[in-house]
PDB file of C-alpha atoms in Angstrom:
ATOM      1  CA  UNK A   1      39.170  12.742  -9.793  1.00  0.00           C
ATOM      2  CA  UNK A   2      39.576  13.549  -6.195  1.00  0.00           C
ATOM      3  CA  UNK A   3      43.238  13.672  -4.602  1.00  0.00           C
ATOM      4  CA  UNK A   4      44.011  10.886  -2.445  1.00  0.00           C
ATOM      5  CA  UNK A   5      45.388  11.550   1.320  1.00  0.00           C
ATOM      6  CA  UNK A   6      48.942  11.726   1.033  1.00  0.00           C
ATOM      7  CA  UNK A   7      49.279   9.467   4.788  1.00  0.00           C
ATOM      8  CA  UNK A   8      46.383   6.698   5.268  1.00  0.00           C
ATOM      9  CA  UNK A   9      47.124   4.955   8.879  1.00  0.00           C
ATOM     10  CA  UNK A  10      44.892   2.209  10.022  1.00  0.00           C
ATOM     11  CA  UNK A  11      43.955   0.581  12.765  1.00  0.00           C
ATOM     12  CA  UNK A  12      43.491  -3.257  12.248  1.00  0.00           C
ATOM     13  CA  UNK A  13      41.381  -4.502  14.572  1.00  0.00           C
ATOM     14  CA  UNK A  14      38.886  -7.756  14.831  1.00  0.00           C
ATOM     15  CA  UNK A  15      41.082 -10.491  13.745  1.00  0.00           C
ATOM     16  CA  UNK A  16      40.608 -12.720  16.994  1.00  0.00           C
ATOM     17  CA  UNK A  17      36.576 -11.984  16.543  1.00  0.00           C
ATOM     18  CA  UNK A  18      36.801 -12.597  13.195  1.00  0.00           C
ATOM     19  CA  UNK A  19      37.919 -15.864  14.164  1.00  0.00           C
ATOM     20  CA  UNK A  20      35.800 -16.701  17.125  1.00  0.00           C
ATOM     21  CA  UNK A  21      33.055 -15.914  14.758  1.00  0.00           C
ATOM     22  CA  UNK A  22      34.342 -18.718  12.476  1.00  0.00           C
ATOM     23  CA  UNK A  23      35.182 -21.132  15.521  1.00  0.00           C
ATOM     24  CA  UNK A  24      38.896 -20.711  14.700  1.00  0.00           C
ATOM     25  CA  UNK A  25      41.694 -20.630  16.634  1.00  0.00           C
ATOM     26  CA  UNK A  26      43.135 -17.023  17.141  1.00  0.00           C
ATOM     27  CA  UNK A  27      46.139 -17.259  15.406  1.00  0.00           C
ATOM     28  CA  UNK A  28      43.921 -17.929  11.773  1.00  0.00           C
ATOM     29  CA  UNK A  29      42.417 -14.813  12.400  1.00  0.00           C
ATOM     30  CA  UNK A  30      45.962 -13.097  12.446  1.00  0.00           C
ATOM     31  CA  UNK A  31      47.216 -15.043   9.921  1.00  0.00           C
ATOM     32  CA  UNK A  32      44.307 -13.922   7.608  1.00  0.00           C
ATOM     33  CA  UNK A  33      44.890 -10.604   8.918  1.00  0.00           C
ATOM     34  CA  UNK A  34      48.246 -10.664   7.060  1.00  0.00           C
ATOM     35  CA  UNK A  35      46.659 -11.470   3.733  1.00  0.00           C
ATOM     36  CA  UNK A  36      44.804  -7.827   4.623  1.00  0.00           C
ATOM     37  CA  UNK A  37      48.118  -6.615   4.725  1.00  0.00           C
ATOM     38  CA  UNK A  38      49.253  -7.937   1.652  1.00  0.00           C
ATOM     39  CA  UNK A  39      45.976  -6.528  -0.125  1.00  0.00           C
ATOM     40  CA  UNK A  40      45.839  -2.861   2.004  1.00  0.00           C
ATOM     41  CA  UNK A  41      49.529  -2.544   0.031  1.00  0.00           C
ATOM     42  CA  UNK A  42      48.667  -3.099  -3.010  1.00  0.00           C
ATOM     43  CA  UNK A  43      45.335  -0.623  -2.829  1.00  0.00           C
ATOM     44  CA  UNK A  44      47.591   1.883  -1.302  1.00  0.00           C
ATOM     45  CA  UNK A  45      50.276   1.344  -4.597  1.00  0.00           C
ATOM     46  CA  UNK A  46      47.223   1.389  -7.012  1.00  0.00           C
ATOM     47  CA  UNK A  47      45.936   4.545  -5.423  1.00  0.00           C
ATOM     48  CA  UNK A  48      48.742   6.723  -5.262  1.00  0.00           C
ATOM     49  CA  UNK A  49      48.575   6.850  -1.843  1.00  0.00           C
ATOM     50  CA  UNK A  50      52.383   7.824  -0.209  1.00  0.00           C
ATOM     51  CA  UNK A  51      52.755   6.897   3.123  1.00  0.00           C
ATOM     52  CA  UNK A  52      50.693   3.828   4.421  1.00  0.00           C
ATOM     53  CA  UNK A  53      50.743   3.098   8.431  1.00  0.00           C
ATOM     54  CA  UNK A  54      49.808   0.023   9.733  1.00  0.00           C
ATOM     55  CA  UNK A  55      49.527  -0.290  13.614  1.00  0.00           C
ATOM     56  CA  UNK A  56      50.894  -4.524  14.032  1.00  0.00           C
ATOM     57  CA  UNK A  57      51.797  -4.592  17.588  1.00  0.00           C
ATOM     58  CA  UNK A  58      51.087  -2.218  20.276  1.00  0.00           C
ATOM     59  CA  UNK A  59      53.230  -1.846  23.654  1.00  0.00           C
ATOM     60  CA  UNK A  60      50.054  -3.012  25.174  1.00  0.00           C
ATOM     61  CA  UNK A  61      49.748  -6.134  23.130  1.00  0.00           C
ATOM     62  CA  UNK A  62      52.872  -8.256  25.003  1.00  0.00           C
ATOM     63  CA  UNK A  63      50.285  -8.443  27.775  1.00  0.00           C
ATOM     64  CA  UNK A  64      47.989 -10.920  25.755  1.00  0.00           C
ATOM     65  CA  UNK A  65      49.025 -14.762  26.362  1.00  0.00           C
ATOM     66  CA  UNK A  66      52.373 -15.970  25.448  1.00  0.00           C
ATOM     67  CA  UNK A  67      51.298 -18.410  23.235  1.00  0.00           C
ATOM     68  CA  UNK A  68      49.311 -15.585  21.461  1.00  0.00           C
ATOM     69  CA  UNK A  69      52.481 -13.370  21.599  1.00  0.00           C
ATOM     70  CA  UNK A  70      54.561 -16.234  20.240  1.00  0.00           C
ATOM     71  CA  UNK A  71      52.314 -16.858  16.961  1.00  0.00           C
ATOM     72  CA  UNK A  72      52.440 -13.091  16.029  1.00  0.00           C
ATOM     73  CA  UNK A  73      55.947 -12.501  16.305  1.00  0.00           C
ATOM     74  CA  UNK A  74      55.877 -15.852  14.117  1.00  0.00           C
ATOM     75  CA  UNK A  75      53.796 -14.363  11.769  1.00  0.00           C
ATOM     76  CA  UNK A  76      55.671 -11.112  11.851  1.00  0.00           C
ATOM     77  CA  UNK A  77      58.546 -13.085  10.600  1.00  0.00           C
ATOM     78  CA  UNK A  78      56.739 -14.890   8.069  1.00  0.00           C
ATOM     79  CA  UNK A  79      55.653 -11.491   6.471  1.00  0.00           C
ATOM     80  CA  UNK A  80      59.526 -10.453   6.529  1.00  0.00           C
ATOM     81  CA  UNK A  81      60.788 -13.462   5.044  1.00  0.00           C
ATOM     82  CA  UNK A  82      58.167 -13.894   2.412  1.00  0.00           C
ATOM     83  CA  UNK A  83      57.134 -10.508   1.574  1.00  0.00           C
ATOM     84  CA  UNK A  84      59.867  -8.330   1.604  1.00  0.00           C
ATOM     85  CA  UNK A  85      60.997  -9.297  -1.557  1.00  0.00           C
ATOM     86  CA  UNK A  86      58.006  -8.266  -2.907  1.00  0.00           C
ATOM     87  CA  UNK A  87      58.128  -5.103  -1.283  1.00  0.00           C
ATOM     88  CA  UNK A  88      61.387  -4.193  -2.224  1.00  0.00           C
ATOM     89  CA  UNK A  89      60.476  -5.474  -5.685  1.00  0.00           C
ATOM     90  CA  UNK A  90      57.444  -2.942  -5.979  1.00  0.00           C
ATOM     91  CA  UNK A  91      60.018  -0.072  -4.897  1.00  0.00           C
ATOM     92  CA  UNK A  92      58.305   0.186  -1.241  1.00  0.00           C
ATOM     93  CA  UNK A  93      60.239   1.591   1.564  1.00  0.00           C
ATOM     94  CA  UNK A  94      59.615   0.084   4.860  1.00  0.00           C
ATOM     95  CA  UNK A  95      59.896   2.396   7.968  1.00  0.00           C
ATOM     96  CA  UNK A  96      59.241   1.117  11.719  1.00  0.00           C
ATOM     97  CA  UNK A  97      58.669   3.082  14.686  1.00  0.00           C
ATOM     98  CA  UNK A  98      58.050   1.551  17.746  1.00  0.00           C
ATOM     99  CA  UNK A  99      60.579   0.922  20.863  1.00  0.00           C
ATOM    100  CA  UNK A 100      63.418  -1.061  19.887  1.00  0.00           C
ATOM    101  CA  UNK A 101      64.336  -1.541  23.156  1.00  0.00           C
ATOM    102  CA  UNK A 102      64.353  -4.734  24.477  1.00  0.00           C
ATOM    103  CA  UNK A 103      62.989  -6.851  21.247  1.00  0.00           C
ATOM    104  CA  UNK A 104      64.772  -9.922  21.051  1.00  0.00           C
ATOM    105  CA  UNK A 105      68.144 -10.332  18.776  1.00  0.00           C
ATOM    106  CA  UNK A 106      66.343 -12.050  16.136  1.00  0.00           C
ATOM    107  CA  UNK A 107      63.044  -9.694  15.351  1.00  0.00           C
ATOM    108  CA  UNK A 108      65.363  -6.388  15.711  1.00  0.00           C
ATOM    109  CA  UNK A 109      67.327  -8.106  13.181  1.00  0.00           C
ATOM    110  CA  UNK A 110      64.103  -8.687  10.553  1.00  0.00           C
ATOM    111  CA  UNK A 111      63.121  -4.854  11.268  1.00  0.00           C
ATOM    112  CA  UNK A 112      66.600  -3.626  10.690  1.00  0.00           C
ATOM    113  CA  UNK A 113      66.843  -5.493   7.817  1.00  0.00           C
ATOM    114  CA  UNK A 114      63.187  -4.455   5.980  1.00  0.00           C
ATOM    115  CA  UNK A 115      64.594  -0.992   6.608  1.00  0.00           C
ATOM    116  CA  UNK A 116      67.759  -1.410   5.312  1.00  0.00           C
ATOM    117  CA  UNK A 117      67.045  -3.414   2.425  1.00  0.00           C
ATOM    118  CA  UNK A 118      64.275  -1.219   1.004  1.00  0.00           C
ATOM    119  CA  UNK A 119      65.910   2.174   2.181  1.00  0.00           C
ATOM    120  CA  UNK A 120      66.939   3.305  -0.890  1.00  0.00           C
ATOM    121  CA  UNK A 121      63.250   2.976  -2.803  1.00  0.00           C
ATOM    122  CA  UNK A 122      60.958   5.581  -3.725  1.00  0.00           C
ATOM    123  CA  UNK A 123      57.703   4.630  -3.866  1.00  0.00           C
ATOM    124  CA  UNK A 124      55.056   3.797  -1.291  1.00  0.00           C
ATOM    125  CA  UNK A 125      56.498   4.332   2.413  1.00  0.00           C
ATOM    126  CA  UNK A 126      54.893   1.367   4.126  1.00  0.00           C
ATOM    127  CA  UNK A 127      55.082   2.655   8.257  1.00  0.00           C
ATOM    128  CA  UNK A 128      54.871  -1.046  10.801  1.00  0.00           C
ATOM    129  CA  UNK A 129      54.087   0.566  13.852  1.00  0.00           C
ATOM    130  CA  UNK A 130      55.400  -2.662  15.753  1.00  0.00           C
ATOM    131  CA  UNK A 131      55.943  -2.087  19.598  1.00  0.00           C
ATOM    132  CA  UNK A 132      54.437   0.924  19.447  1.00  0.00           C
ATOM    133  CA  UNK A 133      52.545   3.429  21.905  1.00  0.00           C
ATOM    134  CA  UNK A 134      51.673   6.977  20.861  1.00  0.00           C
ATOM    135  CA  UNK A 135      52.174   7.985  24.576  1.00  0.00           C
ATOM    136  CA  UNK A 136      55.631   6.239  24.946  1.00  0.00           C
ATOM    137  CA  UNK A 137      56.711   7.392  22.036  1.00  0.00           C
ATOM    138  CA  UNK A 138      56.089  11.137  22.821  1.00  0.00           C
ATOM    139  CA  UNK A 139      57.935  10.348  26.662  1.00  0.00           C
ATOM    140  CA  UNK A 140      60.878   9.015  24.624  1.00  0.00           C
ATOM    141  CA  UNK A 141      60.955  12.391  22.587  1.00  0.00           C
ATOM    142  CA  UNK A 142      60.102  14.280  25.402  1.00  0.00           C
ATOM    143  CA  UNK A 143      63.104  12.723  27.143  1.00  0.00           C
ATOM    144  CA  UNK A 144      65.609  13.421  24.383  1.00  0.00           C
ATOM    145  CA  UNK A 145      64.853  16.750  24.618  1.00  0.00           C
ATOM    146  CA  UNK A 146      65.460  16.977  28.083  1.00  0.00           C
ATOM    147  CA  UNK A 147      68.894  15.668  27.361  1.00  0.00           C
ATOM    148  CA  UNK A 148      69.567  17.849  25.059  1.00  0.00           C
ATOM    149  CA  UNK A 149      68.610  20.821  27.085  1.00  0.00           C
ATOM    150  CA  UNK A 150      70.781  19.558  30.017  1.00  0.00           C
ATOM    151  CA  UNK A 151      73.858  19.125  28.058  1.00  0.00           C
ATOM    152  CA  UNK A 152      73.802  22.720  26.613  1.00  0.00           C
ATOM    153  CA  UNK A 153      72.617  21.029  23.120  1.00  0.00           C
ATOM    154  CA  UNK A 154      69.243  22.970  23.127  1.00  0.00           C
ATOM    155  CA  UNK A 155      68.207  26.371  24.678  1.00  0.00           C
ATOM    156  CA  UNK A 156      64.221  25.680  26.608  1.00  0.00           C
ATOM    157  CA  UNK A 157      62.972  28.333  24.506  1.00  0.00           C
ATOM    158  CA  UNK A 158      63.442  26.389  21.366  1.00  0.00           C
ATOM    159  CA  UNK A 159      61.409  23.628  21.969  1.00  0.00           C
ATOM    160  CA  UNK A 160      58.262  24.391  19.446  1.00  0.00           C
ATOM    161  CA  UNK A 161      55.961  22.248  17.720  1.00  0.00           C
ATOM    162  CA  UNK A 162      58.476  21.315  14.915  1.00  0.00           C
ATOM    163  CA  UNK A 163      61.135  20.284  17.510  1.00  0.00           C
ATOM    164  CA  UNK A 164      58.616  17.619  19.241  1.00  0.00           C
ATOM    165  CA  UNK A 165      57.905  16.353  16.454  1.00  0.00           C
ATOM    166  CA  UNK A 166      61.718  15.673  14.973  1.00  0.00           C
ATOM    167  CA  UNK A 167      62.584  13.941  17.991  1.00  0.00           C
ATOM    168  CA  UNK A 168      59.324  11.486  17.373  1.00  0.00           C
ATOM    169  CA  UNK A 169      59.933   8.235  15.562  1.00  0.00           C
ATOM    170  CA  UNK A 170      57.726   9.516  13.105  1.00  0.00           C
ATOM    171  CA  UNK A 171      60.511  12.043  11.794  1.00  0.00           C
ATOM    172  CA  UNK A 172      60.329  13.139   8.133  1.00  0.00           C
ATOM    173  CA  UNK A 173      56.587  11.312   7.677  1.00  0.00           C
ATOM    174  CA  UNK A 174      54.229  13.981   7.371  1.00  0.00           C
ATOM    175  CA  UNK A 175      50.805  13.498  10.263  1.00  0.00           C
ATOM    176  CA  UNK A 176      48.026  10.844   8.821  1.00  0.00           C
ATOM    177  CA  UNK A 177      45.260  12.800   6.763  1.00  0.00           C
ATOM    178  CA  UNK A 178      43.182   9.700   7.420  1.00  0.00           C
ATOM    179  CA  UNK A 179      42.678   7.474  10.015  1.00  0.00           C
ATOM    180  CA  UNK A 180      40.955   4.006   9.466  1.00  0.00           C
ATOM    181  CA  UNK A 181      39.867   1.500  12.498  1.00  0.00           C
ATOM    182  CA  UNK A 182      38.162  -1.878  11.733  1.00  0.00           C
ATOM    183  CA  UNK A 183      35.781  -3.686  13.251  1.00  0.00           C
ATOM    184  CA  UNK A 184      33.570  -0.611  14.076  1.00  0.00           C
ATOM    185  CA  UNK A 185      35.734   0.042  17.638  1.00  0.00           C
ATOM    186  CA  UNK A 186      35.699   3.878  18.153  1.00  0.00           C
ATOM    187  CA  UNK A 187      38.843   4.346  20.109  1.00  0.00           C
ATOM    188  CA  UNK A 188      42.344   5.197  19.141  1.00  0.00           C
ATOM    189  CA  UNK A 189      44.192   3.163  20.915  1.00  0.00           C
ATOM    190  CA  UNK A 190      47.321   5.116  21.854  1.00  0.00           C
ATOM    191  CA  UNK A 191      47.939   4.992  18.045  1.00  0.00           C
ATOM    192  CA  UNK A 192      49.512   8.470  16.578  1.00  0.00           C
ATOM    193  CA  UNK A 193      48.823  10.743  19.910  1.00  0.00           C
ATOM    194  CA  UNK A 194      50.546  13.349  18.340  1.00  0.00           C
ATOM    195  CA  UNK A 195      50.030  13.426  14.807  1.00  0.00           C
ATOM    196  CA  UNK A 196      46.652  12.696  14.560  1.00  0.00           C
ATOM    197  CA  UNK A 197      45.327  15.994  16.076  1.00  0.00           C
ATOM    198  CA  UNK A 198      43.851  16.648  12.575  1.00  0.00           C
ATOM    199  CA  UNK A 199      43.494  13.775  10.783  1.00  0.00           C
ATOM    200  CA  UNK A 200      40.235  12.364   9.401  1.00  0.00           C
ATOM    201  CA  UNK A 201      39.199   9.499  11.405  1.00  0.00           C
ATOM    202  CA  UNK A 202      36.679   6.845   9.130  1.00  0.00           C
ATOM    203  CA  UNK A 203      35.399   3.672  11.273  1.00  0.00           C
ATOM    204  CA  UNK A 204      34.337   0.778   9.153  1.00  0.00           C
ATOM    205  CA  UNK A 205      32.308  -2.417  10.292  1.00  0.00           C
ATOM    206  CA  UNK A 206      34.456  -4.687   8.595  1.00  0.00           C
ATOM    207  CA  UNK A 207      36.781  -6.771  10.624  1.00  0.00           C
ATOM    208  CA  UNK A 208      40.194  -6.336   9.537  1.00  0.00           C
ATOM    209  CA  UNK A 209      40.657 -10.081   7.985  1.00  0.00           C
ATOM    210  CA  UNK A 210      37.849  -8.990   5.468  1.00  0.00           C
ATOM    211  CA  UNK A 211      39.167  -5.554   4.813  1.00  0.00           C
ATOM    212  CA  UNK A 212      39.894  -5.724   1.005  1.00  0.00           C
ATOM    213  CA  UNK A 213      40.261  -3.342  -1.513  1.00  0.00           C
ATOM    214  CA  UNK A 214      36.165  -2.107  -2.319  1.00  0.00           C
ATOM    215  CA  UNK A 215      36.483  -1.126   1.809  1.00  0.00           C
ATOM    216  CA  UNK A 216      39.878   0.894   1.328  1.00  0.00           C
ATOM    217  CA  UNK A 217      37.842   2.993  -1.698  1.00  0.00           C
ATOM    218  CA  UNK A 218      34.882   3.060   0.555  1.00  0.00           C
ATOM    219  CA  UNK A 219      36.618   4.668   3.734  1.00  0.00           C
ATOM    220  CA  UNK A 220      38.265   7.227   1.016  1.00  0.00           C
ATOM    221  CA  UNK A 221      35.215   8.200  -0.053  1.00  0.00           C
ATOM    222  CA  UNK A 222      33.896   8.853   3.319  1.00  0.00           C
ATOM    223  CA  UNK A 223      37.216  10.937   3.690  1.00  0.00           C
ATOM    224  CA  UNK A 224      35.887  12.949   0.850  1.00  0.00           C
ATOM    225  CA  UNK A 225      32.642  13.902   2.101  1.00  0.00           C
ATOM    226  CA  UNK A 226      34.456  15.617   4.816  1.00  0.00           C
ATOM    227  CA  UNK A 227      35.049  19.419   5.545  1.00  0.00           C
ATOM    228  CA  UNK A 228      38.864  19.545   6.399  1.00  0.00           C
ATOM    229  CA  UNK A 229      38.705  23.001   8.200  1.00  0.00           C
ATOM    230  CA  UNK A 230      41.970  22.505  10.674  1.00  0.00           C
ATOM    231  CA  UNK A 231      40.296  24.844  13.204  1.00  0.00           C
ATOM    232  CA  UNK A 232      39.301  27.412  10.224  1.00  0.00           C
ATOM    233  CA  UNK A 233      36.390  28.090   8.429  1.00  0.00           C
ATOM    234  CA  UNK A 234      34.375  26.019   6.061  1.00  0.00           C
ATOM    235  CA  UNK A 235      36.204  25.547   2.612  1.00  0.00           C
ATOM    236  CA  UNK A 236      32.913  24.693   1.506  1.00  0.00           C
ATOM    237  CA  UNK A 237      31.105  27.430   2.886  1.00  0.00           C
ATOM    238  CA  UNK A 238      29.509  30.253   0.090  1.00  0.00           C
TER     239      UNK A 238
END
């Protein structure tokens, strides 16, 4: 049996033309996007997999409609107050990255509590990108940095590879082996900037409401078919 990618992140994309397709509101496409969620977890559990990163809200997403806005930060709260149990039940640990900035009282509240509550587990790490922008998040560490080097913290010299990437939210996660978009889009996004610069990147037709679990073992078999080289030489190569 082949090893499964230690970090799967995916993209989730197609929910609202999922929906159109159906002549459905929007906001049934999201919801069954959620149920994709729910099943993309337990694959992930089933397969070993360690880190799982989901990308739920992007910094670019608070310019869609309001009501639109409205019914997935409804949904996101749903998820928290019905599924965390669960979660914390199957010993996940939930991480979020994202800007905190600025979120109102009530969602920073869920997301500190998902953390907090599941801190402590061991299994699955379940990543929410929620508010999230690859390049904000590498300005943000970029500015700490700067801060650091200004208050006599940090010599210049010492800012490497490793540093930039401790001062990312993504500290302690190791980079995505695999990336996974739905729908059959071919961009990424502003999803991982940074730690994707080697990751596998598998694009599936499927939009994400019908993502299930034959799709996840589909896309890692695609992943397997590939020649990791990392800028080296074939490791398949006589």
């Amino acid at each position: 049996m082949q090893a499964v990618p230690a970090h799967v992140a995916i993209i989730m994309d197609g929910n609202g033309r999922w929906a159109a397709g159906r002549g459905l509101p929007r906001v049934e496409g999201h919801r069954r996007g959620v149920e994709a969620v729910r099943r993309a977890v337990r694959s992930a559990i089933d397969l070993g997999i360690r880190y799982l990163t989901i990308y739920s809200f992007s910094s670019e997403n608070w310019r869609r409609p309001a009501a639109e806005v409205a019914d997935l930060m409804g949904l996101l709260k749903l998820f928290v107050r019905r599924d965390l149990a669960d979660l914390h039940g199957n010993n996940v640990r939930v991480r979020i990255i994202g800007e905190r900035a600025g979120l109102s009282a009530d969602i920073a509240g869920l997301l500190d509590e998902a953390e907090e509550r599941t801190r402590s587990n061991t299994g699955l790490t379940l990543v929410v990108a929620f508010n999230y922008g690859g390049r904000q998040e590498i300005l943000r560490a970029v500015r700490r940095l700067a801060s650091d080097v200004a208050e006599g913290r940090l010599a210049p010299e010492a800012i490497d590879f490793d540093a930039l990437s401790g001062a990312l939210d993504t500290t302690g996660i190791p980079d995505p082996d695999l990336v996974i978009r739905t729908s059959g889009e071919q961009r990424l996004s502003n999803f991982l900037t940074w730690q994707t610069a080697y990751a596998e990147y598998v694009i599936v037709p499927e939009f994400w409401p019908d993502f299930d679990d034959d799709a996840f073992r589909a896309a890692l078999d695609e992943y397997h078919r590939r020649d990791r080289r990392f800028g080296g030489l074939s490791g398949k190569a006589g």
